[in-house]
Tab-separated table of C-alpha atoms and ligand atoms in Angstrom:
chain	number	residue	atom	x	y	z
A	692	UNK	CA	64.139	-5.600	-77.540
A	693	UNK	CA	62.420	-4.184	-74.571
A	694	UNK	CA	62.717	-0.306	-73.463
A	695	UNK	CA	64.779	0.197	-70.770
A	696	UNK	CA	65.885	3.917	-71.205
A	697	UNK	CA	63.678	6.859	-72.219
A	698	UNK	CA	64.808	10.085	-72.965
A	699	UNK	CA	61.795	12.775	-72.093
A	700	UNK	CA	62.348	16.531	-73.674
A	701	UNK	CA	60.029	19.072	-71.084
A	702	UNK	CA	59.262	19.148	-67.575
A	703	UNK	CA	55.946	19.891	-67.255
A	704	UNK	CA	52.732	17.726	-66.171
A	705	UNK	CA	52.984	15.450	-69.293
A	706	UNK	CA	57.077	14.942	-68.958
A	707	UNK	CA	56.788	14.148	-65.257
A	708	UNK	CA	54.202	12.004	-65.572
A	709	UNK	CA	55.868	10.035	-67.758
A	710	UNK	CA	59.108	9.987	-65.581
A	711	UNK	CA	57.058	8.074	-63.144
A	712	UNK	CA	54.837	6.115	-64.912
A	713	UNK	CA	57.510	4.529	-66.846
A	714	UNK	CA	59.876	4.304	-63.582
A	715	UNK	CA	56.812	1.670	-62.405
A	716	UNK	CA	57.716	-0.139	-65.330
A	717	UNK	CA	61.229	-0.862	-64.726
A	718	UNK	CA	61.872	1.844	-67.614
A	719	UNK	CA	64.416	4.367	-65.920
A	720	UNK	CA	64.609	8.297	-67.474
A	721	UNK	CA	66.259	11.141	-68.272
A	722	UNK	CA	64.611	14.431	-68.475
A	723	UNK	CA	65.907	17.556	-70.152
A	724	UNK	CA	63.924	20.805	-68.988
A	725	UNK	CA	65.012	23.997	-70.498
A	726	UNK	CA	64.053	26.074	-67.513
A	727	UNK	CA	66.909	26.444	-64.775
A	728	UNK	CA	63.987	26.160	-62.070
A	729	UNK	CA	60.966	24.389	-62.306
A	730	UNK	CA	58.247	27.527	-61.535
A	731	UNK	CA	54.776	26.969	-62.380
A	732	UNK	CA	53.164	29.772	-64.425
A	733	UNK	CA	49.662	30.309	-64.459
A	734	UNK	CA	47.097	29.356	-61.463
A	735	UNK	CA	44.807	27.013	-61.075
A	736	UNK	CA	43.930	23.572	-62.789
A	737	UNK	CA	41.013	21.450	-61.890
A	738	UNK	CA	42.056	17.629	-61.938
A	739	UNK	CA	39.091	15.267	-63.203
A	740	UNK	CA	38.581	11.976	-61.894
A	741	UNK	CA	39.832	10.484	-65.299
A	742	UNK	CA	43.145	12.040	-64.158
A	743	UNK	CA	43.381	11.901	-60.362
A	744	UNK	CA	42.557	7.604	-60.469
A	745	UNK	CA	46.191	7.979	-62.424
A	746	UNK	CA	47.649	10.336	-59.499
A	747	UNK	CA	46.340	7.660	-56.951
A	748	UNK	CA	48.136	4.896	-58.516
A	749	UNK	CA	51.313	7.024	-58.698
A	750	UNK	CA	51.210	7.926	-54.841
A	751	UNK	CA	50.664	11.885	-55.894
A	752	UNK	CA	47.034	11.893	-54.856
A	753	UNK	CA	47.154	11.828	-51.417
A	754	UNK	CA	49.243	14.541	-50.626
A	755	UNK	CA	46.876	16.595	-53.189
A	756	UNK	CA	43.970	15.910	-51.388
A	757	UNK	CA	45.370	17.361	-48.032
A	758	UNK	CA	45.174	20.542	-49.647
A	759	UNK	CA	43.121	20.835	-52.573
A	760	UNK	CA	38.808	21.721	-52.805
A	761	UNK	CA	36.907	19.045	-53.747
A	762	UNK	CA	34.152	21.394	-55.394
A	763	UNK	CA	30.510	20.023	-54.298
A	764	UNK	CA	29.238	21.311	-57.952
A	765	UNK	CA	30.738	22.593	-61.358
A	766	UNK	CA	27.992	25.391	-62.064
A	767	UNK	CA	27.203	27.231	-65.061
A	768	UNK	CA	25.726	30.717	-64.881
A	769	UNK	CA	24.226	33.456	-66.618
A	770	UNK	CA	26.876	36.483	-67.058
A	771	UNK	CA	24.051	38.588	-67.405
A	772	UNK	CA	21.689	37.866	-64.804
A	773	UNK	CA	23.742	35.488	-62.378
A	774	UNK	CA	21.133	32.680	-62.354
A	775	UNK	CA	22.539	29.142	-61.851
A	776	UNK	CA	21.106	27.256	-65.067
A	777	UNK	CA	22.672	24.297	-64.494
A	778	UNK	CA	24.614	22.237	-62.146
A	779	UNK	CA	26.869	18.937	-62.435
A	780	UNK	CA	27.181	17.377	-58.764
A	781	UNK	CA	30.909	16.890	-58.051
A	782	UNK	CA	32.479	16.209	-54.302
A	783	UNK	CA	31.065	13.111	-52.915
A	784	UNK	CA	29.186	12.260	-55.988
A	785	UNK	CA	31.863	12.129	-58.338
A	786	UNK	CA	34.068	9.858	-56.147
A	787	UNK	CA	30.621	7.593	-56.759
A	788	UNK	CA	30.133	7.946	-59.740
A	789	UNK	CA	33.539	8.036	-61.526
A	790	UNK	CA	35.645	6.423	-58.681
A	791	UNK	CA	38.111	9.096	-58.249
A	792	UNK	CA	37.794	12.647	-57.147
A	793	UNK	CA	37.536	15.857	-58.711
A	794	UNK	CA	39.662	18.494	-57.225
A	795	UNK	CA	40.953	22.245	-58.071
A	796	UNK	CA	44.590	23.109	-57.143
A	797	UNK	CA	46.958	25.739	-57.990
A	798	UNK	CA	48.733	24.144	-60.693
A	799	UNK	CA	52.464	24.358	-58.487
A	800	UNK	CA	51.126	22.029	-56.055
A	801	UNK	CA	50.544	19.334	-58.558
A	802	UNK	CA	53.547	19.699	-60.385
A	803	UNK	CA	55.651	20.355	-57.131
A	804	UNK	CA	54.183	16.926	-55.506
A	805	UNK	CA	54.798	15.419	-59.367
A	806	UNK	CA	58.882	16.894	-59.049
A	807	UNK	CA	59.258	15.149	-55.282
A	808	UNK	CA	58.235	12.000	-56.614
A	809	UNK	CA	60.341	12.414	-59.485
A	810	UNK	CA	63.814	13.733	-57.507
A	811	UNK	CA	63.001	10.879	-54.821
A	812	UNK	CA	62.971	8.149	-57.630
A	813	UNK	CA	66.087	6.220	-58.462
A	814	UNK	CA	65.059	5.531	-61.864
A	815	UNK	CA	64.616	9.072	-62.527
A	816	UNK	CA	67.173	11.617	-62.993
A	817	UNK	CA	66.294	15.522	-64.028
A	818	UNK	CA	68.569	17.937	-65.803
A	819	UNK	CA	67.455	21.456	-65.561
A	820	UNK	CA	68.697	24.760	-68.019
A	821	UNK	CA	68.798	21.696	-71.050
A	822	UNK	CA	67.071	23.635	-73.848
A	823	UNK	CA	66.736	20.963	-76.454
A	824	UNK	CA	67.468	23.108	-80.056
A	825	UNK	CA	70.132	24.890	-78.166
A	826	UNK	CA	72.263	22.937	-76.180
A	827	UNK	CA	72.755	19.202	-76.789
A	828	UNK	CA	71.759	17.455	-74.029
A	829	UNK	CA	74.347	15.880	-71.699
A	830	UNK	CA	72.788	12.343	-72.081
A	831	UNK	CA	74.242	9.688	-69.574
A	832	UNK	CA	73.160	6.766	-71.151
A	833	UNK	CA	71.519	6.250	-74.969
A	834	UNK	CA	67.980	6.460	-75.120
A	835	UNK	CA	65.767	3.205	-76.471
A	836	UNK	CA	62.831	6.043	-76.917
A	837	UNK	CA	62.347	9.973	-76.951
A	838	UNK	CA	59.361	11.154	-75.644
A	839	UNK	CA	58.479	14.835	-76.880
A	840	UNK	CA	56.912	16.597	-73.435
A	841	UNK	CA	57.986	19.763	-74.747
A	842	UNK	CA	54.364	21.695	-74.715
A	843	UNK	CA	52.707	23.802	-77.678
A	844	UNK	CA	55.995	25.209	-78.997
A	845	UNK	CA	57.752	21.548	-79.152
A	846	UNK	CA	61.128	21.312	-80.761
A	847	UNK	CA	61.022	17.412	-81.156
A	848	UNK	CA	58.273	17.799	-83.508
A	849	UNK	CA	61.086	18.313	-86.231
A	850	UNK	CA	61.568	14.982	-85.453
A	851	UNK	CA	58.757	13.504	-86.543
A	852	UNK	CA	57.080	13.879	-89.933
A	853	UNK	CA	53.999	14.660	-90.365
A	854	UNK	CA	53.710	16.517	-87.103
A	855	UNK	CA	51.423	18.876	-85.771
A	856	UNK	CA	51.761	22.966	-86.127
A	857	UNK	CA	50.871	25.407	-83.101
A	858	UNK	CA	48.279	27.920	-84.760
A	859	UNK	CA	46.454	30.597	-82.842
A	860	UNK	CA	43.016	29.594	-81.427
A	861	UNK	CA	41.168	32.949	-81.991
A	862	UNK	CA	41.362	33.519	-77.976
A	863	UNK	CA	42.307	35.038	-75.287
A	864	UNK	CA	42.533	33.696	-71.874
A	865	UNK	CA	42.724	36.471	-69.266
A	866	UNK	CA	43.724	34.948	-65.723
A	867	UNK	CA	44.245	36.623	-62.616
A	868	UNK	CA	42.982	35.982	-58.436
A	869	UNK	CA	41.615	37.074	-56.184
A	870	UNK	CA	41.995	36.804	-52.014
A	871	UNK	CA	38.912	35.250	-50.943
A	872	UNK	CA	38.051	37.530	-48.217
A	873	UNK	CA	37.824	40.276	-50.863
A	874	UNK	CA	35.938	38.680	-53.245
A	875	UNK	CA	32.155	39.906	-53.825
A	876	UNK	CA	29.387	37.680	-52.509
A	877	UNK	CA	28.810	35.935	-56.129
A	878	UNK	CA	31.660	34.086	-56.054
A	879	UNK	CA	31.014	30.830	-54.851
A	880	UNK	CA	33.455	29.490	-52.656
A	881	UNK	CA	32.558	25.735	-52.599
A	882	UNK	CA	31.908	25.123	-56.557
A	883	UNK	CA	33.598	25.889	-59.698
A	884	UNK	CA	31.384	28.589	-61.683
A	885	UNK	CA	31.353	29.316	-65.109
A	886	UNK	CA	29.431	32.403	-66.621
A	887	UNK	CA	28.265	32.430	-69.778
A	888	UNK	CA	27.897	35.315	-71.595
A	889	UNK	CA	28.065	36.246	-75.641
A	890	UNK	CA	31.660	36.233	-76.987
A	891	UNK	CA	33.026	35.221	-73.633
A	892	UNK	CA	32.767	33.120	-70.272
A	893	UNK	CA	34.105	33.297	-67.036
A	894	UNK	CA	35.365	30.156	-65.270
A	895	UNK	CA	36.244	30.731	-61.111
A	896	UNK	CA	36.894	28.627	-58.515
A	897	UNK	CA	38.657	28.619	-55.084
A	898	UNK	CA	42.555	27.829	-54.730
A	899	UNK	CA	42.202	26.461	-50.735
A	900	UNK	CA	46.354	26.427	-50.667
A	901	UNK	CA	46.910	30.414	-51.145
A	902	UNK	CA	43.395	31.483	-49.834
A	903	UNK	CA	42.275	33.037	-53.068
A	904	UNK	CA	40.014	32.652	-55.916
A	905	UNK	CA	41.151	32.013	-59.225
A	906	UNK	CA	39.847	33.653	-62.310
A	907	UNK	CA	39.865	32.526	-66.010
A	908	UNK	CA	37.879	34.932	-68.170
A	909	UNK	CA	38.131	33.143	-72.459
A	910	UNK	CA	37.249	36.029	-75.410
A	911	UNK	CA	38.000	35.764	-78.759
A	912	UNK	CA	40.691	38.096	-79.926
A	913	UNK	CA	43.470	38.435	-81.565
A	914	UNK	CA	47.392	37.886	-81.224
A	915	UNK	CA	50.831	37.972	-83.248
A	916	UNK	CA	51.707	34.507	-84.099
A	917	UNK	CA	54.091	34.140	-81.119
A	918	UNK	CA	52.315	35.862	-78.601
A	919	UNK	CA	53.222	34.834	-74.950
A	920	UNK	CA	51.395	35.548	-71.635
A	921	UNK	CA	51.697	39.634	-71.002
A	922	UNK	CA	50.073	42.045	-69.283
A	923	UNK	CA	47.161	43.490	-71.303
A	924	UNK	CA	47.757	46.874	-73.479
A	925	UNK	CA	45.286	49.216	-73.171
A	926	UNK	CA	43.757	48.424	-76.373
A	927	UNK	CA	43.512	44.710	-75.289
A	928	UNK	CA	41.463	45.914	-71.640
A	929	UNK	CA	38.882	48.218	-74.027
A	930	UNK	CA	38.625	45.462	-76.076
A	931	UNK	CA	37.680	43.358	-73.131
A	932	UNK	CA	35.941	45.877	-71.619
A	933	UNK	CA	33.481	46.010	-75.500
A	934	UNK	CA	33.356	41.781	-75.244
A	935	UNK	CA	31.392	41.965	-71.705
A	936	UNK	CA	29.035	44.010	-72.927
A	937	UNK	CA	25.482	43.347	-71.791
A	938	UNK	CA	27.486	41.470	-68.882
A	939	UNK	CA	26.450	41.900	-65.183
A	940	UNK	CA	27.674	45.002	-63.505
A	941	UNK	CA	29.420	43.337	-60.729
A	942	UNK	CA	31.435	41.121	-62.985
A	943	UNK	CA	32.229	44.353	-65.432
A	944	UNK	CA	33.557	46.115	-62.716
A	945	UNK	CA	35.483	43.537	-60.928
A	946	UNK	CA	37.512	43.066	-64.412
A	947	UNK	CA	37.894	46.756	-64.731
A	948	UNK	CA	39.223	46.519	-61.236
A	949	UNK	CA	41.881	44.502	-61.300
A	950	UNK	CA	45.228	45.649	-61.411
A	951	UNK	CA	46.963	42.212	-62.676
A	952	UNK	CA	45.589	40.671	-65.669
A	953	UNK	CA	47.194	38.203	-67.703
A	954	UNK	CA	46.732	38.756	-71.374
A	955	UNK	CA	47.457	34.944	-72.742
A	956	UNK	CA	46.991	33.908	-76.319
A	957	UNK	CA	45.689	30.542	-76.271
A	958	UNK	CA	47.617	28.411	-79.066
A	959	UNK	CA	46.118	24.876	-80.305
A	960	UNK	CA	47.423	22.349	-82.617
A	961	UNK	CA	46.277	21.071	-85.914
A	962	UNK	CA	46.111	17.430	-86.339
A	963	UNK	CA	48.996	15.413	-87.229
A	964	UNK	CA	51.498	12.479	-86.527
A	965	UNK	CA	52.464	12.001	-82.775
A	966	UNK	CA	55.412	9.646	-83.619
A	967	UNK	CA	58.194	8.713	-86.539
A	968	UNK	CA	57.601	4.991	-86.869
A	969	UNK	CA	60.837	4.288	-84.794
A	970	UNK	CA	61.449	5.847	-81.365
A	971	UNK	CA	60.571	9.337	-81.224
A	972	UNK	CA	56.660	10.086	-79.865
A	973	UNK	CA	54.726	13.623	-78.625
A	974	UNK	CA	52.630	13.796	-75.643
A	975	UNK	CA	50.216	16.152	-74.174
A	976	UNK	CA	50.722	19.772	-75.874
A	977	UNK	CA	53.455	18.468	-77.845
A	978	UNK	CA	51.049	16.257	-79.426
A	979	UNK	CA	47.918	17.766	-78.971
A	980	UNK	CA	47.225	21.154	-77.649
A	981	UNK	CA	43.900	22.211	-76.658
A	982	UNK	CA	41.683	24.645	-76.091
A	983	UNK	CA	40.642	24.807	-72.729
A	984	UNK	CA	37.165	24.660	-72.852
A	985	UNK	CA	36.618	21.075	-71.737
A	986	UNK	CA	39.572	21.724	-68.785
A	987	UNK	CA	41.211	18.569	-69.957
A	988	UNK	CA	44.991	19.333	-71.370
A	989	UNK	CA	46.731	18.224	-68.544
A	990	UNK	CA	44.637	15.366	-67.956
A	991	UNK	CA	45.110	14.309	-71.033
A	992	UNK	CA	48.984	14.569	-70.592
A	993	UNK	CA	48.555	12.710	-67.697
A	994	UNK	CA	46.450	9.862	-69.575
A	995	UNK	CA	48.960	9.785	-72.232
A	996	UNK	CA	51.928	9.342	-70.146
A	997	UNK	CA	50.307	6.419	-68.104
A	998	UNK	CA	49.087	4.579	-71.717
A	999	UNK	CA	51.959	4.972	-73.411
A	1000	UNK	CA	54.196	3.297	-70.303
A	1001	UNK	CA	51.470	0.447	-70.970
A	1002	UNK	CA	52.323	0.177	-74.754
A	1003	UNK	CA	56.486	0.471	-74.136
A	1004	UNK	CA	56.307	-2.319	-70.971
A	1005	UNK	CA	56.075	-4.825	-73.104
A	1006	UNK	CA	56.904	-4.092	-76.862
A	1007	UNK	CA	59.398	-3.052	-79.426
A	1008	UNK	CA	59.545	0.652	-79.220
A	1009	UNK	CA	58.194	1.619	-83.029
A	1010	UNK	CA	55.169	-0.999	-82.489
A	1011	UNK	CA	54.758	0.485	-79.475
A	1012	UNK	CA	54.701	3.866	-80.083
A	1013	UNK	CA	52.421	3.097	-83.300
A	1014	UNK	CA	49.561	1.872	-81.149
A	1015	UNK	CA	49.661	4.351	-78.444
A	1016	UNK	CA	49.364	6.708	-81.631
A	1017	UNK	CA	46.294	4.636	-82.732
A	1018	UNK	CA	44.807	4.149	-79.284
A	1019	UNK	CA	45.101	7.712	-78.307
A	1020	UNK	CA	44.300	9.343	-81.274
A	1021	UNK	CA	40.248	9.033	-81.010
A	1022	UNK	CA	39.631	9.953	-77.784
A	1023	UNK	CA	41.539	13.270	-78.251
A	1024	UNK	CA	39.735	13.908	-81.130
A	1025	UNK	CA	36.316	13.267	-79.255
A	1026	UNK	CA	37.768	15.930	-76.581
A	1027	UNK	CA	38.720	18.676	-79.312
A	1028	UNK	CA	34.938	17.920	-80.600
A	1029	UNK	CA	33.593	18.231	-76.842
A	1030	UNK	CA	35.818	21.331	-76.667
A	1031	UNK	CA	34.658	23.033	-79.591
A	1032	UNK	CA	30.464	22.035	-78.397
A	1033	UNK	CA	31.255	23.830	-75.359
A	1034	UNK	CA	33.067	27.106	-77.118
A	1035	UNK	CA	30.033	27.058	-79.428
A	1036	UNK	CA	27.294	26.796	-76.363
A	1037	UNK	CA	29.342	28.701	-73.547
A	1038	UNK	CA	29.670	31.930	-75.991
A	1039	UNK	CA	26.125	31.413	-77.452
A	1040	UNK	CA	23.959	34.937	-78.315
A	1041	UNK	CA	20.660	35.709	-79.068
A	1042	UNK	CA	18.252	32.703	-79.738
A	1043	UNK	CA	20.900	30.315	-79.514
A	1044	UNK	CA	21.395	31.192	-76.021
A	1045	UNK	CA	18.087	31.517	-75.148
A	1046	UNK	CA	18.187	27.593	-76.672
A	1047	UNK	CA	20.368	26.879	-74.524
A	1048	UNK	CA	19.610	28.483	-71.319
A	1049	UNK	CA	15.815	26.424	-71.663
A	1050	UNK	CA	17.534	23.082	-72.555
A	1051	UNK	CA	20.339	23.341	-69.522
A	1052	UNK	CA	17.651	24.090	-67.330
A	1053	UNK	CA	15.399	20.874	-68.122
A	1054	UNK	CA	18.678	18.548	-67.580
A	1055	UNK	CA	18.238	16.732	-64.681
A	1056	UNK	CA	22.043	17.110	-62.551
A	1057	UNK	CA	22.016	13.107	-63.339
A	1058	UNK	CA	21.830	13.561	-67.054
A	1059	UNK	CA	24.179	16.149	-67.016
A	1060	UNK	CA	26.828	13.673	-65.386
A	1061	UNK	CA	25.833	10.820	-67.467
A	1062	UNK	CA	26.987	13.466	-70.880
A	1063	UNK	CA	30.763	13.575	-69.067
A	1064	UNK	CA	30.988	9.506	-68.054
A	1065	UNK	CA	32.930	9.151	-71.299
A	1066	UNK	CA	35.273	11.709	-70.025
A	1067	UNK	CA	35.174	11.361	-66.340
A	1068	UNK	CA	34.212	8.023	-66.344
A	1069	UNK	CA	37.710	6.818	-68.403
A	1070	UNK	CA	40.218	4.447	-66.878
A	1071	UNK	CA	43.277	4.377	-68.790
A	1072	UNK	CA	44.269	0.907	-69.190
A	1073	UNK	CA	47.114	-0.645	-67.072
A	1074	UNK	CA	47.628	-3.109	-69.798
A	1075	UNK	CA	47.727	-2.838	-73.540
B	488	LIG	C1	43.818	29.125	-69.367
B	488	LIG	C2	44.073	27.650	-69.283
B	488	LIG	C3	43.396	26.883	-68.348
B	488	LIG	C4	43.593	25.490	-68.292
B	488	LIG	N1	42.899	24.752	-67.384
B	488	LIG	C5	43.055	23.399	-67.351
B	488	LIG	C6	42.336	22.608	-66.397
B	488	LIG	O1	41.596	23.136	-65.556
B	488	LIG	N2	42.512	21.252	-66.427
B	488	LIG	C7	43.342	20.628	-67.332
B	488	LIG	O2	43.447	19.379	-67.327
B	488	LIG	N3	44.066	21.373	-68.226
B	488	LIG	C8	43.940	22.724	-68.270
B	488	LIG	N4	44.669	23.468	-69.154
B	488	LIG	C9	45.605	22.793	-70.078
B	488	LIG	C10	46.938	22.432	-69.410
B	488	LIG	O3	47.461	23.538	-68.729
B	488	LIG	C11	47.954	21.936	-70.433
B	488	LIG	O4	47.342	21.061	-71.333
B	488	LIG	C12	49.096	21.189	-69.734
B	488	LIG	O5	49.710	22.006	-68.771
B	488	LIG	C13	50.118	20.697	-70.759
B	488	LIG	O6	51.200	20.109	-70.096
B	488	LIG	P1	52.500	19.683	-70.899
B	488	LIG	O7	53.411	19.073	-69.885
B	488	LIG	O8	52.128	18.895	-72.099
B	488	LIG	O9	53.129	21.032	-71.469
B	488	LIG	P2	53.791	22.267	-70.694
B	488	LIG	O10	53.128	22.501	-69.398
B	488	LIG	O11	53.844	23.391	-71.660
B	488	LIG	O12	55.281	21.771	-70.371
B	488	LIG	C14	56.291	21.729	-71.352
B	488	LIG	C15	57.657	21.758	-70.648
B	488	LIG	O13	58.684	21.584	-71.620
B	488	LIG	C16	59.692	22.545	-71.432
B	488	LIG	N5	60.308	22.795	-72.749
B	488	LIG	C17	59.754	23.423	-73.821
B	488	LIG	N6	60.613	23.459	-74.840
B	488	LIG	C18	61.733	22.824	-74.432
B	488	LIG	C19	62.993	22.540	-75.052
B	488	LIG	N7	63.266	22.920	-76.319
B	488	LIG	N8	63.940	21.862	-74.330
B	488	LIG	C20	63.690	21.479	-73.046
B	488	LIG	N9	62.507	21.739	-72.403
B	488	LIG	C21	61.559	22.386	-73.088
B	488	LIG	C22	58.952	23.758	-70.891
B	488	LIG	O14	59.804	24.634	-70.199
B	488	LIG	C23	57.924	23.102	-69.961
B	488	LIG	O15	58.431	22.869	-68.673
B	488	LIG	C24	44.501	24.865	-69.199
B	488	LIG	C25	45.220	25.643	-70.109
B	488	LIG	C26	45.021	27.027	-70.152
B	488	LIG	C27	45.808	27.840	-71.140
């Protein structure tokens, strides 16, 4: 029998997504968000083109595009010295190339513009303060599927044997911004920079909607098993403070300046199974949780939630939910492999970095674009 009502557990990119990509199937929702208000934590997100061609289709795009930076390059950098050594063209060229732009937004205005699309849809109807676990959810019509949107500390993955685990990463994501106008001169305001340094990189890039710059720095370090986003001890900041080491002086200082850090464990999955072999299924970091090295977790969760409303259009819900498993599974695995390259490369020391600073620098900007096409490049598939 065909889907015709989905249950989604989680609010967040993946579980909106879904909402709407399943809505354009005929497929009306439910979704149960534990949160009371739907606030976006954190700060800035950079949408690939593998992601934004799936905005487009669901009307979100163009009201992103009003507003967000369409960098002209993604840049990596020496920590050290502040040389460019490479650059991938993005702006123009990646609407060219991959035939949908690349933008960087603060992550409310995607999921706010994702929420309007969601409260204006008939098919779609949003509970908020639901905390699957806690409260059973007050469920106005039975659900022919259950789609687990429930992020890196998912509750539905009881549900389904075989699941994933959440297991510490060995990192550390400090985040904070900056206003523009006080930013120093290295900060490029057009591209999104990452410096490279031993043990640690810096990712930065402009958020055009609140004027400022936002500021990732990634260390290794360590965490209790349920850490959640703080403000750094003391110990964590001289800790920080030993990992830039060697580091430009400009960049030590404007870490040692700031007043509001976030201290935020980053959490991964292991592998395991996204679905029960009847009607349950995990997306995004529910499923597959990510380091974000490759800046591809809610693209992902966007990719998922348009496939898998391919697979349940026109299936039986456990065949359907089988293959998405099997069709999703490799290309996630590819991006965890890309992910853990780029971990390996960004926080490179000694000859290895000296490796890699010669062979960035003989890449051609074209063969640097042609290493992402499999990323970028992607068009998730309308029909399966
Ligand atoms: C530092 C950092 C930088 C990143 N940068 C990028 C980037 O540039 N580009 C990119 O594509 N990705 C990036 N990511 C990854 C991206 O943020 C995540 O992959 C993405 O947000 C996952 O979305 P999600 O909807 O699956 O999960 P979440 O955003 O975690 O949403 C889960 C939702 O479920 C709700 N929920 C949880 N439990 C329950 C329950 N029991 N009952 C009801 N509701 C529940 C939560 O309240 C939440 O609203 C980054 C991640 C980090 C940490």
């Amino acid at each position: 029998m065909p889907v015709e009502h989905a249950a989604i557990i989680g609010a967040g990119i993946a579980g909106l997504t879904a909402a709407l990509t399943l809505s354009r199937r005929g497929i009306s929702c439910e979704i149960f968000e534990q949160a009371d208000e739907l606030v976006e934590v954190g700060a800035g997100l950079q949408v690939s083109p593998n992601a934004s061609r799936i905005l487009a289709e669901l009307g979100i795009l163009e009201k992103l595009s009003k507003v967000w930076l369409e960098p002209e390059t993604i840049r990596l950098v020496s920590g050290s010295s502040l040389r460019q050594l490479a650059a991938v063209p993005a702006g123009k060229f990646a609407r060219q190339r991959w035939g949908a732009p690349y933008g960087v937004l603060h992550r409310s205005t995607l999921q706010n513009a994702l929420l309007a699309a969601v409260e204006a849809d008939p098919f779609c109807r949003l509970h908020l303060g639901v905390r699957l676990g806690s409260n059973s959810p007050p469920v106005e019509r039975p659900a022919d599927v259950v789609i687990g949107a429930d992020g890196v500390w998912s509750k539905l993955r009881q549900s389904v044997p075989g699941s994933p685990s959440p297991r510490f990463s060995g990192n550390i994501a400090y985040r904070f911004t900056i206003p523009e106008a006080e930013a120093p001169a290295f900060l490029d305001r057009t591209s999104v920079s990452a410096f490279l340094g031993g043990s640690a990189h810096l990712v930065c890039y402009p958020l055009k909607e609140t004027g400022s710059i936002n500021m990732v720095a990634i260390t290794a370090g360590n965490a209790a098993p349920h850490a959640w986003r703080s403000e750094p001890t003391a110990e964590q900041r001289a800790r920080l403070n030993l990992q830039l080491s060697g580091w430009n002086s400009a960049i030590v200082s404007l870490l040692e300046e700031q007043q509001k850090l976030t201290f935020w464990p980053l959490f991964e999955t292991t592998s395991g199974a996204w679905q029960d072999g009847r009607r349950t299924v995990l997306i995004g970091d529910a499923a597959h949780a990510m380091m974000p090295f490759a800046a591809q977790g809610a693209a992902m969760a966007i990719e998922d939630a348009y496939e898998l409303a391919a697979f349940l259009a026109n299936r039986p819900v456990a065949e359907a939910l089988a293959l998405f498993e099997r069709h999703r599974a490799p290309r996630i695995a590819k991006l965890r492999q890309r992910g853990a390259f780029n971990r390996f490369a960004y926080h490179a020391k000694g000859p290895i970095r000296i490796g890699r600073d010669l062979v960035l620098g003989l890449k051609p900007p074209q063969s640097l674009a042609a290493d992402l096409d499999w990323i970028y490049g992607y068009r998730a598939q309308h029909t399966l």
